[in-house]
């Protein structure tokens, strides 16, 4: 059985009888700057690793892989659709919402939807379980421009929502963002690398409060601060990309 990289095949091909290795977007690529690589290497060197005897060794951090998302039905079958065979108006219930099969077949996670390396959102998230905090290394590509030369505020809030959401999901399971508050203090230069650090403030029942700050890579400039509220939700769809 052929092993395919999911990013190299069309949704139609994914429906074929083949297995594939999903692409991990959080690994370095040629677009990563020396500063992005320096930060990546720093956190990666403090990650827990299995040694030869199966023991866990190393630091408190863990890198979260970021796989391409594909939808699975409850019985575990892929719901990727051959779009040429989609009946007009046909739809499937996904996560409580009826989605047209054409939409399903072409759906992409927003922050990973632009394929050109370095063009938009380049990021990797590390979780520190002991301290209940996470850090996201984010390199802002040239397609994220707002005012000339600086990163669009919506792109920054997208990354805050993403980084805090990954953190909340990792700790509490499936969640949805219900509130996001942002204060922008200092612009982020296009192409630069920043740190998005989030910490768990409190959790009561289904409600999880997270605060977050975006700083320059050396921590000297505070760009943005945010608070987020996530609500735990029941999902009836298995998402292998959500760890
Ligand atoms: C998440 C969602 C399914 C929750 O709906 P629900 O299960 O009916 O939850 P409820 O409305 O009963 O809210 C549960 C609790 O959270 C609180 N809450 C909900 N939204 C809130 C908000 N925006 N701010 C503060 N508290 C909020 C409610 O007051 C309630 O508190 P209580 O239990 O103390 O009374 C629904 O709000 C939703 O779909 N929102 C859209 C989320 C979204 O699209 N996010 C972006 C993509 S992730």
XYZ file of N, CA and C and ligand atoms in Angstrom:
777
model
N 0.842 -1.198 0.000
C 0.000 0.000 0.000
C 0.885 1.260 0.000
N 0.601 2.184 -0.906
C 1.454 3.375 -1.039
C 1.331 4.287 0.174
N 2.448 4.864 0.587
C 2.432 5.883 1.644
C 2.514 7.238 0.958
N 1.496 8.052 1.107
C 1.458 9.346 0.446
C 1.516 10.452 1.469
N 2.057 11.585 1.062
C 1.997 12.787 1.884
C 0.680 13.480 1.561
N -0.122 13.776 2.605
C -1.463 14.308 2.366
C -1.444 15.612 1.587
N -0.356 16.398 1.735
C -0.340 17.687 1.052
C -0.091 17.517 -0.441
N 0.319 16.316 -0.871
C 0.633 16.101 -2.269
C -0.525 15.490 -3.044
N -1.614 15.201 -2.380
C -2.701 14.513 -3.073
C -3.985 15.320 -2.988
N -4.827 15.132 -3.985
C -6.103 15.832 -3.991
C -7.060 15.095 -3.062
N -8.146 15.773 -2.653
C -9.136 15.089 -1.824
C -9.649 13.826 -2.486
N -9.764 13.868 -3.834
C -10.274 12.699 -4.537
C -9.319 11.508 -4.379
N -8.018 11.846 -4.519
C -7.017 10.780 -4.370
C -7.012 10.226 -2.955
N -7.305 11.106 -1.975
C -7.290 10.635 -0.587
C -8.356 9.596 -0.350
N -9.405 9.642 -1.205
C -10.484 8.681 -1.053
C -10.073 7.306 -1.564
N -9.004 7.302 -2.358
C -8.572 6.025 -2.930
C -8.068 5.121 -1.813
N -7.899 3.848 -2.157
C -7.522 2.874 -1.134
C -6.029 2.965 -0.842
N -5.593 4.057 -0.193
C -4.167 4.242 0.104
C -4.032 4.872 1.475
N -2.954 4.566 2.170
C -2.701 5.235 3.431
C -1.649 6.298 3.169
N -1.528 7.264 4.058
C -0.582 8.340 3.847
C -0.066 8.811 5.188
N 1.078 9.492 5.131
C 1.623 10.106 6.324
C 1.235 11.573 6.299
N 0.455 12.025 7.265
C 0.081 13.435 7.221
C 1.287 14.327 7.431
N 1.246 15.535 6.835
C 2.364 16.463 6.971
C 2.265 17.187 8.308
N 3.383 17.269 9.000
C 3.444 18.002 10.265
C 3.949 19.416 9.947
N 3.034 20.383 10.011
C 3.375 21.762 9.640
C 4.231 22.463 10.691
N 4.377 21.859 11.862
C 5.114 22.562 12.918
C 6.611 22.254 12.887
N 7.042 21.507 11.875
C 8.475 21.241 11.734
C 9.132 22.341 10.888
N 10.429 22.611 11.123
C 11.089 23.684 10.372
C 11.005 23.479 8.862
N 10.903 24.589 8.139
C 11.030 24.542 6.677
C 11.984 25.660 6.246
N 12.259 25.705 4.944
C 13.316 26.606 4.457
C 12.978 28.080 4.652
N 11.713 28.406 4.926
C 11.340 29.821 5.096
C 11.629 30.328 6.513
N 11.922 29.418 7.430
C 12.100 29.860 8.814
C 13.380 30.675 8.950
N 13.247 31.832 9.592
C 14.400 32.714 9.778
C 15.336 32.118 10.826
N 16.531 32.713 10.930
C 17.477 32.205 11.929
C 16.918 32.412 13.343
N 16.126 33.486 13.534
C 15.543 33.732 14.850
C 14.461 32.683 15.169
N 13.637 32.359 14.181
C 12.620 31.319 14.381
C 13.309 29.993 14.707
N 14.368 29.693 13.969
C 15.096 28.437 14.199
C 15.759 28.413 15.581
N 16.298 29.578 15.973
C 16.958 29.646 17.294
C 15.947 29.324 18.404
N 14.759 29.945 18.324
C 13.735 29.718 19.351
C 13.231 28.277 19.314
N 13.032 27.776 18.092
C 12.579 26.392 17.937
C 13.581 25.431 18.588
N 14.866 25.651 18.293
C 15.900 24.759 18.837
C 15.951 24.863 20.357
N 15.763 26.069 20.867
C 15.789 26.265 22.324
C 14.677 25.445 23.002
N 13.447 25.584 22.531
C 12.346 24.841 23.182
C 12.424 23.348 22.875
N 12.846 23.042 21.660
C 12.946 21.626 21.291
C 13.960 20.895 22.158
N 15.029 21.611 22.525
C 16.073 20.979 23.346
C 15.575 20.730 24.777
N 14.476 21.361 25.130
C 13.934 21.154 26.482
C 12.698 20.269 26.474
N 12.538 19.541 25.387
C 11.363 18.662 25.282
C 11.652 17.294 25.865
N 10.574 16.684 26.347
C 10.660 15.319 26.854
C 10.955 14.379 25.685
N 11.885 13.448 25.895
C 12.170 12.453 24.847
C 12.222 11.067 25.475
N 11.937 10.060 24.660
C 12.092 8.674 25.115
C 13.526 8.251 24.859
N 14.215 7.707 25.883
C 15.568 7.222 25.608
C 15.511 5.754 25.151
N 16.682 5.147 24.973
C 16.746 3.794 24.392
C 15.983 2.767 25.211
N 15.921 2.986 26.541
C 15.248 1.993 27.386
C 13.766 2.328 27.594
N 13.266 3.299 26.829
C 11.847 3.634 26.917
C 11.512 4.609 28.037
N 12.546 5.059 28.763
C 12.303 6.027 29.846
C 12.080 7.420 29.268
N 11.295 8.225 29.987
C 11.123 9.623 29.578
C 12.265 10.439 30.176
N 12.924 11.218 29.344
C 14.004 12.079 29.840
C 13.889 13.459 29.223
N 14.490 14.409 29.884
C 14.540 15.736 29.303
C 13.650 16.709 30.020
N 13.372 17.826 29.374
C 12.689 18.942 30.004
C 11.182 18.817 30.038
N 10.527 19.889 30.492
C 9.081 19.858 30.708
C 8.252 20.196 29.465
N 8.923 20.546 28.357
C 8.162 20.991 27.193
C 7.821 19.846 26.262
N 6.775 20.068 25.488
C 6.397 19.084 24.476
C 5.971 19.835 23.222
N 6.545 19.485 22.091
C 6.133 20.121 20.833
C 4.853 19.463 20.344
N 3.884 20.283 19.957
C 2.631 19.721 19.454
C 2.681 19.663 17.935
N 2.601 18.482 17.367
C 2.598 18.402 15.913
C 1.318 19.024 15.357
N 1.371 19.479 14.138
C 0.209 20.117 13.531
C -0.085 19.434 12.211
N -0.970 18.444 12.263
C -1.235 17.669 11.064
C -2.348 18.289 10.250
N -2.289 18.026 8.953
C -3.399 18.375 8.098
C -4.647 17.721 8.672
N -5.727 18.442 8.596
C -6.969 17.914 9.165
C -7.743 17.169 8.093
N -8.292 16.044 8.463
C -9.258 15.431 7.552
C -10.389 14.884 8.393
N -11.539 14.868 7.808
C -12.724 14.505 8.570
C -12.947 13.002 8.558
N -13.363 12.502 9.692
C -13.685 11.081 9.805
C -15.115 10.954 10.301
N -15.807 9.976 9.806
C -17.144 9.727 10.315
C -17.025 8.995 11.649
N -18.158 8.827 12.324
C -18.095 8.208 13.652
C -17.569 6.778 13.605
N -17.804 6.081 12.476
C -17.307 4.706 12.409
C -15.858 4.649 11.922
N -15.205 5.824 11.842
C -13.787 5.842 11.528
C -13.461 5.915 10.052
N -14.501 5.969 9.183
C -14.204 6.047 7.749
C -13.969 7.491 7.349
N -13.054 7.675 6.408
C -12.808 9.026 5.926
C -14.048 9.556 5.224
N -14.350 10.836 5.439
C -15.487 11.432 4.731
C -15.023 12.345 3.605
N -13.725 12.261 3.237
C -13.292 13.021 2.078
C -14.122 12.576 0.881
N -14.496 13.547 0.074
C -15.512 13.280 -0.937
C -14.942 13.404 -2.337
N -15.343 12.499 -3.211
C -15.056 12.661 -4.628
C -16.046 13.708 -5.135
N -15.540 14.961 -5.362
C -16.465 16.057 -5.658
C -17.228 15.856 -6.959
N -16.684 15.030 -7.855
C -17.394 14.813 -9.119
C -18.655 13.991 -8.904
N -18.743 13.337 -7.751
C -19.899 12.466 -7.500
C -20.864 13.078 -6.485
N -20.629 14.336 -6.142
C -21.491 14.957 -5.135
C -22.861 15.262 -5.739
N -23.911 14.758 -5.107
C -25.279 15.062 -5.532
C -25.560 16.517 -5.194
N -26.175 17.276 -6.096
C -26.484 18.672 -5.755
C -27.270 18.744 -4.449
N -26.830 19.583 -3.573
C -27.570 19.793 -2.316
C -27.289 18.751 -1.256
N -26.480 17.726 -1.559
C -26.246 16.692 -0.544
C -25.341 17.231 0.563
N -25.560 16.761 1.751
C -24.821 17.294 2.901
C -24.670 16.221 3.956
N -23.703 16.432 4.839
C -23.466 15.506 5.944
C -23.393 16.305 7.234
N -23.863 15.687 8.305
C -23.782 16.367 9.598
C -22.366 16.221 10.146
N -21.679 17.353 10.294
C -20.307 17.374 10.827
C -20.303 18.288 12.032
N -19.917 17.799 13.186
C -19.808 18.643 14.371
C -21.070 19.432 14.654
N -22.231 18.845 14.336
C -23.494 19.511 14.640
C -23.979 20.449 13.541
N -23.204 20.565 12.446
C -23.584 21.489 11.374
C -23.679 20.698 10.071
N -24.734 20.954 9.253
C -24.826 20.288 7.964
C -23.902 20.961 6.960
N -22.922 20.215 6.468
C -21.971 20.773 5.520
C -22.193 20.153 4.146
N -22.255 21.026 3.143
C -22.280 20.580 1.768
C -21.028 19.730 1.518
N -21.171 18.666 0.755
C -20.017 17.763 0.583
C -18.875 18.413 -0.189
N -19.209 19.347 -1.075
C -18.148 20.055 -1.800
C -17.326 20.889 -0.818
N -18.035 21.542 0.117
C -17.341 22.351 1.132
C -16.446 21.436 1.981
N -17.022 20.311 2.410
C -16.233 19.368 3.226
C -14.972 18.925 2.515
N -15.137 18.611 1.231
C -14.007 18.049 0.496
C -12.884 19.054 0.323
N -13.240 20.330 0.346
C -12.226 21.366 0.115
C -11.846 22.135 1.365
N -12.364 21.729 2.518
C -12.108 22.477 3.751
C -10.629 22.388 4.131
N -10.098 23.510 4.612
C -8.716 23.564 5.092
C -8.696 24.349 6.382
N -7.819 23.975 7.296
C -7.639 24.771 8.498
C -7.085 26.133 8.066
N -7.738 27.202 8.533
C -7.435 28.564 8.068
C -5.943 28.885 8.118
N -5.306 28.664 9.264
C -3.916 29.096 9.411
C -2.930 28.227 8.621
N -3.411 27.100 8.094
C -2.524 26.234 7.306
C -2.977 26.152 5.859
N -3.818 27.097 5.439
C -4.437 26.941 4.124
C -3.568 27.472 2.985
N -2.584 28.318 3.300
C -1.702 28.828 2.248
C -0.454 27.951 2.210
N -0.260 27.303 1.054
C 0.771 26.264 0.995
C 2.195 26.810 0.890
N 2.359 27.999 0.300
C 3.715 28.509 0.083
C 4.410 28.737 1.424
N 5.519 28.073 1.629
C 6.227 28.193 2.910
C 6.638 29.644 3.152
N 6.343 30.143 4.339
C 6.760 31.485 4.727
C 5.832 32.596 4.288
N 4.773 32.267 3.513
C 3.912 33.327 2.986
C 2.953 33.881 4.041
N 2.532 33.051 4.948
C 1.484 33.506 5.878
C 1.824 33.112 7.323
N 1.137 32.117 7.859
C 1.308 31.764 9.268
C 2.311 30.615 9.403
N 3.512 30.925 9.872
C 4.476 29.868 10.212
C 4.527 29.813 11.736
N 4.196 28.685 12.316
C 4.204 28.639 13.781
C 4.341 27.211 14.296
N 4.792 27.155 15.542
C 4.882 25.874 16.248
C 4.527 26.147 17.703
N 3.785 25.215 18.295
C 3.348 25.386 19.683
C 4.035 24.344 20.569
N 4.556 24.815 21.691
C 5.114 23.937 22.723
C 4.271 24.101 23.990
N 4.043 22.981 24.679
C 3.249 23.004 25.914
C 4.152 22.627 27.082
N 4.010 23.381 28.168
C 4.712 23.038 29.401
C 3.664 22.555 30.389
N 3.585 21.239 30.553
C 2.510 20.674 31.374
C 2.653 21.052 32.836
N 3.912 21.064 33.318
C 4.125 21.341 34.746
C 3.630 22.723 35.117
N 3.910 23.682 34.229
C 3.557 25.064 34.544
C 2.241 25.493 33.905
N 1.553 24.568 33.248
C 0.269 24.861 32.621
C 0.340 26.095 31.729
N 1.415 26.163 30.959
C 1.503 27.284 30.023
C 1.986 26.768 28.676
N 1.801 27.587 27.667
C 2.268 27.187 26.346
C 2.989 28.366 25.701
N 3.817 28.047 24.736
C 4.469 29.098 23.967
C 4.338 28.747 22.486
N 3.982 29.763 21.717
C 3.878 29.591 20.267
C 4.911 30.507 19.619
N 5.768 29.934 18.798
C 6.729 30.720 18.029
C 6.049 31.029 16.700
N 5.858 32.295 16.423
C 5.085 32.713 15.240
C 5.916 33.633 14.354
N 6.083 33.211 13.114
C 6.768 34.045 12.113
C 5.705 34.526 11.116
N 5.550 35.857 11.037
C 4.455 36.439 10.249
C 4.887 36.701 8.808
N 4.263 36.028 7.869
C 4.649 36.116 6.458
C 4.097 37.343 5.750
N 4.562 37.546 4.503
C 4.253 38.777 3.756
C 2.790 38.907 3.342
N 2.016 37.832 3.403
C 0.592 37.947 3.050
C -0.259 38.439 4.219
N 0.372 38.688 5.359
C -0.392 39.083 6.548
C -0.296 40.587 6.811
N -0.014 41.353 5.776
C 0.173 42.792 5.977
C -1.143 43.495 6.292
N -1.081 44.425 7.247
C -2.200 45.324 7.522
C -1.787 46.696 7.020
N -1.465 47.615 7.925
C -0.845 48.867 7.498
C 0.517 48.503 6.894
N 1.043 49.369 5.988
C 2.283 48.999 5.291
C 3.402 48.566 6.245
N 3.914 47.380 5.994
C 5.081 46.902 6.740
C 4.782 46.251 8.070
N 3.511 46.277 8.490
C 3.220 45.649 9.789
C 2.111 44.602 9.658
N 2.031 43.758 10.662
C 1.098 42.624 10.611
C -0.323 43.100 10.924
N -1.271 42.612 10.156
C -2.700 42.919 10.313
C -3.189 42.490 11.704
N -3.984 43.362 12.333
C -4.503 43.041 13.668
C -5.340 41.771 13.684
N -6.066 41.516 12.593
C -6.873 40.290 12.516
C -6.002 39.045 12.442
N -4.853 39.184 11.797
C -3.928 38.043 11.723
C -3.347 37.757 13.102
N -3.092 38.833 13.859
C -2.562 38.634 15.222
C -3.628 37.970 16.091
N -4.877 38.453 15.987
C -5.925 37.832 16.817
C -6.187 36.387 16.374
N -6.050 36.121 15.079
C -6.179 34.732 14.600
C -5.146 33.838 15.285
N -3.908 34.347 15.355
C -2.860 33.528 15.965
C -3.060 33.388 17.478
N -3.592 34.444 18.112
C -3.863 34.336 19.549
C -4.974 33.310 19.785
N -6.031 33.393 18.979
C -7.132 32.426 19.088
C -6.600 31.009 18.861
N -5.736 30.871 17.861
C -5.180 29.548 17.523
C -4.298 29.018 18.653
N -3.369 29.847 19.115
C -2.408 29.374 20.128
C -3.104 29.066 21.453
N -4.001 29.963 21.881
C -4.703 29.707 23.145
C -5.683 28.532 22.979
N -6.276 28.433 21.796
C -7.219 27.328 21.534
C -6.523 25.974 21.554
N -5.327 25.920 20.978
C -4.552 24.671 20.999
C -4.224 24.320 22.454
N -3.837 25.336 23.210
C -3.501 25.118 24.624
C -4.724 24.576 25.381
N -5.873 25.267 25.214
C -7.090 24.848 25.923
C -7.516 23.438 25.508
N -7.447 23.163 24.209
C -7.856 21.838 23.713
C -6.949 20.751 24.271
N -5.671 21.069 24.341
C -4.716 20.079 24.842
C -5.008 19.717 26.296
N -5.401 20.714 27.077
C -5.633 20.471 28.509
C -7.053 19.969 28.781
N -8.047 20.546 28.091
C -9.447 20.276 28.454
C -10.226 19.462 27.424
N -9.633 19.132 26.293
C -10.385 18.436 25.248
C -11.096 19.448 24.358
N -12.100 18.999 23.584
C -12.719 19.894 22.593
C -13.353 21.139 23.232
N -13.011 22.299 22.708
C -13.530 23.575 23.215
C -13.878 24.476 22.030
N -14.676 25.505 22.322
C -14.898 26.576 21.340
C -14.623 27.914 21.996
N -14.125 28.835 21.204
C -13.887 30.193 21.701
C -15.227 30.893 21.853
N -15.514 31.455 23.027
C -16.730 32.264 23.153
C -16.408 33.728 23.437
N -15.200 34.005 23.866
C -14.842 35.409 24.102
C -13.341 35.598 23.902
N -13.007 36.708 23.245
C -11.601 37.033 22.985
C -11.456 38.546 23.117
N -10.592 38.988 24.016
C -10.337 40.435 24.196
C -8.884 40.732 23.901
N -8.677 41.804 23.126
C -7.326 42.074 22.642
C -6.920 43.512 22.932
N -5.714 43.725 23.370
C -5.151 45.080 23.443
C -3.843 45.097 22.661
N -3.803 45.949 21.641
C -2.606 46.050 20.798
C -1.774 47.246 21.267
N -0.534 46.976 21.674
C 0.308 48.047 22.211
C 1.390 48.511 21.249
N 1.897 47.573 20.479
C 3.043 47.904 19.642
C 2.983 47.034 18.375
N 3.175 47.647 17.186
C 3.024 46.869 15.945
C 4.091 45.779 15.790
N 3.714 44.757 15.050
C 4.646 43.655 14.754
C 5.112 43.822 13.309
N 6.412 43.895 13.119
C 6.949 44.066 11.760
C 6.703 42.803 10.938
N 6.266 43.018 9.707
C 6.045 41.899 8.796
C 7.340 41.099 8.647
N 7.250 39.802 8.687
C 8.431 38.956 8.527
C 9.144 38.656 9.834
N 8.738 39.344 10.916
C 9.455 39.100 12.172
C 8.891 37.887 12.912
N 9.607 37.496 13.942
C 9.208 36.337 14.744
C 8.866 36.814 16.142
N 7.718 36.399 16.633
C 7.304 36.793 17.987
C 6.948 35.548 18.797
N 6.831 35.756 20.098
C 6.417 34.669 20.994
C 5.002 34.942 21.475
N 4.162 33.944 21.414
C 2.801 34.054 21.951
C 2.743 33.104 23.149
N 2.727 33.690 24.340
C 2.755 32.861 25.548
C 1.378 32.870 26.193
N 0.853 31.708 26.501
C -0.468 31.664 27.136
C -0.406 30.882 28.434
N -1.248 31.298 29.380
C -1.302 30.573 30.655
C -2.759 30.403 31.080
N -2.994 29.315 31.800
C -4.355 29.010 32.253
C -4.634 29.829 33.499
N -5.663 30.676 33.474
C -5.994 31.497 34.643
C -6.872 30.722 35.613
N -8.012 30.270 35.139
C -8.877 29.427 35.992
C -9.818 28.619 35.111
N -10.389 27.593 35.732
C -11.307 26.732 35.014
C -12.452 26.383 35.951
N -13.667 26.725 35.530
C -14.828 26.384 36.361
C -15.846 25.686 35.477
N -16.094 24.413 35.771
C -17.032 23.635 34.951
C -16.555 23.593 33.507
N -17.437 24.038 32.596
C -17.087 24.016 31.168
C -16.291 25.234 30.737
N -16.105 26.213 31.650
C -15.482 27.488 31.251
C -13.993 27.501 31.594
N -13.189 27.849 30.608
C -11.739 27.869 30.789
C -11.204 29.239 30.381
N -10.591 29.928 31.336
C -10.097 31.284 31.109
C -8.580 31.235 30.885
N -8.158 31.861 29.813
C -6.735 31.843 29.442
C -6.276 33.277 29.180
N -5.067 33.607 29.641
C -4.531 34.915 29.264
C -3.279 34.707 28.419
N -2.949 35.736 27.685
C -1.951 35.557 26.647
C -1.218 36.870 26.384
N 0.063 36.785 26.094
C 0.774 37.993 25.668
C 1.664 37.659 24.469
N 1.779 38.648 23.609
C 2.629 38.507 22.429
C 3.800 39.463 22.607
N 4.996 38.934 22.581
C 6.188 39.765 22.773
C 7.176 39.548 21.631
N 8.125 40.483 21.541
C 9.237 40.265 20.617
C 9.995 39.017 21.073
N 10.802 38.480 20.191
C 11.433 37.193 20.494
C 12.386 37.267 21.687
N 12.908 38.494 21.996
C 13.779 38.611 23.174
C 12.995 39.066 24.411
N 11.689 39.226 24.263
C 10.839 39.573 25.406
C 10.848 41.052 25.763
N 11.602 41.873 25.028
C 11.752 43.279 25.439
C 10.557 44.151 25.044
N 9.810 43.749 24.028
C 8.663 44.561 23.576
C 7.370 43.772 23.746
N 6.405 44.412 24.412
C 5.078 43.797 24.528
C 4.237 44.296 23.350
N 3.852 43.388 22.457
C 3.061 43.786 21.285
C 1.563 43.778 21.590
N 1.108 42.687 22.182
C -0.340 42.498 22.354
C -0.599 41.702 23.627
N -1.701 42.036 24.281
C -2.162 41.208 25.407
C -3.591 40.783 25.116
N -3.964 39.615 25.609
C -5.312 39.121 25.329
C -5.808 38.231 26.458
N -7.127 38.168 26.580
C -7.735 37.148 27.435
C -8.736 36.387 26.566
N -8.897 35.131 26.877
C -9.809 34.302 26.082
C -10.629 33.415 27.004
N -11.861 33.186 26.596
C -12.717 32.236 27.312
C -13.114 31.134 26.346
N -12.845 29.905 26.759
C -13.215 28.739 25.955
C -14.262 27.929 26.706
N -15.199 27.364 25.956
C -16.214 26.494 26.568
C -16.015 25.075 26.066
N -16.020 24.128 26.991
C -15.957 22.725 26.566
C -17.232 22.370 25.816
N -17.066 21.620 24.725
C -18.236 21.202 23.935
C -18.132 19.709 23.650
N -19.291 19.104 23.373
C -19.305 17.708 22.947
C -19.142 17.677 21.444
N -18.241 16.846 20.970
C -18.146 16.698 19.515
C -18.423 15.248 19.161
N -19.158 15.060 18.063
C -19.448 13.691 17.639
C -18.611 13.309 16.428
N -17.568 14.142 16.185
C -16.698 13.858 15.043
C -15.281 13.679 15.548
N -14.613 12.686 15.051
C -13.233 12.433 15.465
C -12.293 13.266 14.603
N -11.517 14.146 15.232
C -10.521 14.943 14.498
C -9.134 14.460 14.898
N -8.455 13.686 14.079
C -7.145 13.174 14.467
C -6.126 14.276 14.677
N -6.349 15.452 14.100
C -5.350 16.514 14.238
C -5.422 17.178 15.599
N -6.519 16.980 16.328
C -6.628 17.622 17.637
C -6.050 16.698 18.677
N -4.971 17.126 19.295
C -4.265 16.256 20.245
C -4.641 16.668 21.663
C -19.938 27.335 22.401
C -21.460 27.170 22.383
C -21.808 25.861 21.632
C -21.928 27.112 23.812
O -23.318 27.012 23.794
P -24.035 26.314 25.032
O -23.509 24.935 25.233
O -25.504 26.468 24.809
O -23.529 27.141 26.276
P -24.317 28.274 27.103
O -24.784 29.362 26.218
O -25.308 27.574 27.970
O -23.133 28.852 27.992
C -22.520 28.048 28.989
C -21.942 28.996 30.010
O -20.949 29.819 29.380
C -21.278 31.195 29.513
N -20.949 31.889 28.273
C -21.306 31.554 27.022
N -20.821 32.451 26.137
C -20.158 33.366 26.865
C -19.447 34.546 26.525
N -19.320 34.954 25.245
N -18.896 35.267 27.523
C -18.997 34.859 28.808
N -19.665 33.738 29.191
C -20.228 33.011 28.225
C -22.778 31.221 29.739
O -23.174 32.394 30.423
C -22.978 29.969 30.591
O -22.589 30.259 31.905
P -23.372 29.570 33.151
O -23.215 28.080 32.970
O -22.638 30.098 34.351
O -24.789 30.017 33.044
C -22.145 28.377 21.645
O -22.019 29.532 22.458
C -21.517 28.654 20.308
O -21.646 27.863 19.372
N -20.837 29.800 20.162
C -20.080 30.100 18.957
C -18.624 29.656 19.169
C -17.794 29.915 17.939
O -18.241 29.853 16.810
N -16.509 30.219 18.165
C -15.585 30.482 17.100
C -15.005 29.222 16.511
S -14.280 28.148 17.732
